[in-house]
Short mmCIF file of C-alpha atoms in Angstrom, two decimals:
data_model
loop_
_atom_site.label_atom_id
_atom_site.label_comp_id
_atom_site.label_asym_id
_atom_site.label_seq_id
_atom_site.Cartn_x
_atom_site.Cartn_y
_atom_site.Cartn_z
CA UNK W 929 -21.31 -12.63 -4.43
CA UNK W 930 -21.39 -13.74 -7.96
CA UNK W 931 -18.05 -14.55 -9.67
CA UNK W 932 -18.36 -11.59 -12.13
CA UNK W 933 -19.06 -9.26 -9.28
CA UNK W 934 -16.13 -10.61 -7.17
CA UNK W 935 -14.00 -10.15 -10.29
CA UNK W 936 -15.01 -6.61 -11.06
CA UNK W 937 -14.84 -5.48 -7.59
CA UNK W 938 -11.38 -7.14 -7.06
CA UNK W 939 -10.05 -5.18 -9.92
CA UNK W 940 -11.79 -1.72 -8.93
CA UNK W 941 -10.15 -2.08 -5.62
CA UNK W 942 -6.73 -3.25 -6.87
CA UNK W 943 -6.50 -0.85 -9.54
CA UNK W 944 -7.22 2.21 -7.40
CA UNK W 945 -4.88 0.82 -4.73
CA UNK W 946 -2.00 0.04 -7.05
CA UNK W 947 -2.53 3.43 -8.80
CA UNK W 948 -2.34 5.32 -5.43
CA UNK W 949 0.81 3.17 -4.44
CA UNK W 950 2.71 3.76 -7.77
CA UNK W 951 2.13 7.42 -7.61
CA UNK W 952 3.34 7.45 -4.01
CA UNK W 953 6.36 5.39 -4.90
CA UNK W 954 7.20 7.45 -7.87
CA UNK W 955 7.02 10.61 -5.63
CA UNK W 956 9.32 9.08 -3.09
CA UNK W 957 11.88 8.29 -5.75
CA UNK W 958 11.75 11.80 -6.93
CA UNK W 959 11.99 12.92 -3.34
CA UNK W 960 9.40 15.57 -3.62
CA UNK W 961 9.32 18.21 -0.98
CA UNK W 962 6.12 17.08 0.87
CA UNK W 963 7.78 13.71 1.27
CA UNK W 964 11.07 15.24 2.67
CA UNK W 965 9.13 17.25 5.20
CA UNK W 966 6.85 14.43 6.13
CA UNK W 967 9.88 12.09 6.95
CA UNK W 968 11.74 14.88 8.69
CA UNK W 969 8.56 15.26 10.77
CA UNK W 970 8.41 11.71 11.72
CA UNK W 971 12.37 11.54 12.40
CA UNK W 972 13.37 9.47 9.54
CA UNK W 973 16.31 10.14 7.12
CA UNK W 974 15.37 11.40 3.57
CA UNK W 975 17.00 8.35 1.92
CA UNK W 976 14.17 6.21 3.22
CA UNK W 977 11.92 7.95 0.48
CA UNK W 978 14.08 5.94 -2.19
CA UNK W 979 13.99 2.67 -0.40
CA UNK W 980 10.14 2.91 0.21
CA UNK W 981 9.55 4.24 -3.25
CA UNK W 982 11.41 1.26 -4.87
CA UNK W 983 9.53 -1.29 -2.57
CA UNK W 984 6.04 0.39 -3.56
CA UNK W 985 6.83 0.27 -7.27
CA UNK W 986 8.01 -3.39 -6.79
CA UNK W 987 5.04 -4.27 -4.74
CA UNK W 988 2.60 -2.85 -7.23
CA UNK W 989 4.10 -5.06 -9.94
CA UNK W 990 3.89 -7.94 -7.79
CA UNK W 991 0.03 -7.39 -6.76
CA UNK W 992 -0.65 -6.95 -10.46
CA UNK W 993 1.09 -9.95 -11.73
CA UNK W 994 -0.97 -13.17 -11.97
CA UNK W 995 1.55 -15.97 -12.23
CA UNK W 996 3.28 -16.05 -8.67
CA UNK W 997 0.68 -16.09 -5.82
CA UNK W 998 3.53 -16.17 -3.23
CA UNK W 999 5.13 -13.07 -4.54
CA UNK W 1000 1.71 -11.35 -4.43
CA UNK W 1001 1.10 -12.55 -1.01
CA UNK W 1002 4.41 -11.01 0.04
CA UNK W 1003 3.78 -7.77 -1.64
CA UNK W 1004 0.43 -7.56 0.46
CA UNK W 1005 2.38 -8.29 3.73
CA UNK W 1006 5.01 -5.64 2.70
CA UNK W 1007 2.38 -3.11 2.42
CA UNK W 1008 0.53 -4.06 5.59
CA UNK W 1009 3.95 -3.48 7.45
CA UNK W 1010 4.39 -0.13 5.70
CA UNK W 1011 0.89 1.21 6.60
CA UNK W 1012 0.88 -0.15 10.33
CA UNK W 1013 4.47 1.41 10.63
CA UNK W 1014 3.33 4.69 9.15
CA UNK W 1015 0.33 4.73 11.59
CA UNK W 1016 2.36 3.99 14.60
CA UNK W 1017 5.05 6.60 13.47
CA UNK W 1018 2.26 9.32 13.38
CA UNK W 1019 1.14 8.12 16.93
CA UNK W 1020 4.55 8.17 18.43
CA UNK W 1021 5.33 11.66 17.36
CA UNK W 1022 2.04 13.02 18.52
CA UNK W 1023 0.24 13.83 15.36
CA UNK W 1024 -3.49 14.16 15.24
CA UNK W 1025 -5.84 11.08 15.41
CA UNK W 1026 -6.66 11.63 11.56
CA UNK W 1027 -2.97 11.30 10.69
CA UNK W 1028 -2.82 8.13 12.78
CA UNK W 1029 -6.00 6.68 11.00
CA UNK W 1030 -5.29 7.53 7.50
CA UNK W 1031 -2.63 4.85 6.72
CA UNK W 1032 -5.22 2.42 8.20
CA UNK W 1033 -7.96 3.61 5.82
CA UNK W 1034 -5.57 2.89 3.01
CA UNK W 1035 -4.62 -0.51 4.63
CA UNK W 1036 -8.49 -1.42 4.85
CA UNK W 1037 -8.66 -0.62 0.95
CA UNK W 1038 -5.89 -2.86 0.44
CA UNK W 1039 -7.29 -5.49 2.67
CA UNK W 1040 -10.47 -5.30 0.45
CA UNK W 1041 -8.30 -6.11 -2.55
CA UNK W 1042 -6.76 -8.98 -0.81
CA UNK W 1043 -10.02 -10.54 0.28
CA UNK W 1044 -11.50 -10.26 -3.05
CA UNK W 1045 -8.43 -11.91 -4.55
CA UNK W 1046 -8.66 -14.82 -2.18
CA UNK W 1047 -12.29 -15.07 -3.19
CA UNK W 1048 -11.60 -14.87 -6.81
CA UNK W 1049 -8.90 -17.68 -6.43
CA UNK W 1050 -11.28 -19.87 -4.58
CA UNK W 1051 -13.67 -19.72 -7.62
CA UNK W 1052 -10.94 -21.25 -9.91
#
């Protein structure tokens, strides 16, 4: 891919991913009813919404910043753990295969952002 294509693709995937995570993080901090019901269904306590919400907002900030590469790596790792945990939680409570795969689809989207970031970094 051309450097310009890599850069544009990176920002498209990253902005869309970060927007989704920021909205989800804020919804968690607001403890919206759907989030409460979802966590109760999975057997998790309600206060986990606040913990994960804060982590998602901080993760978005870490991914969007351009100065500290290690912090960005850790944010991608944290989101990876979050999505794998979400998929397995749905599997363990007997949810449908669609519920199992949804977090993995978001994870694939995030991996596209990560891969393109690494491609972009190798051009510098």
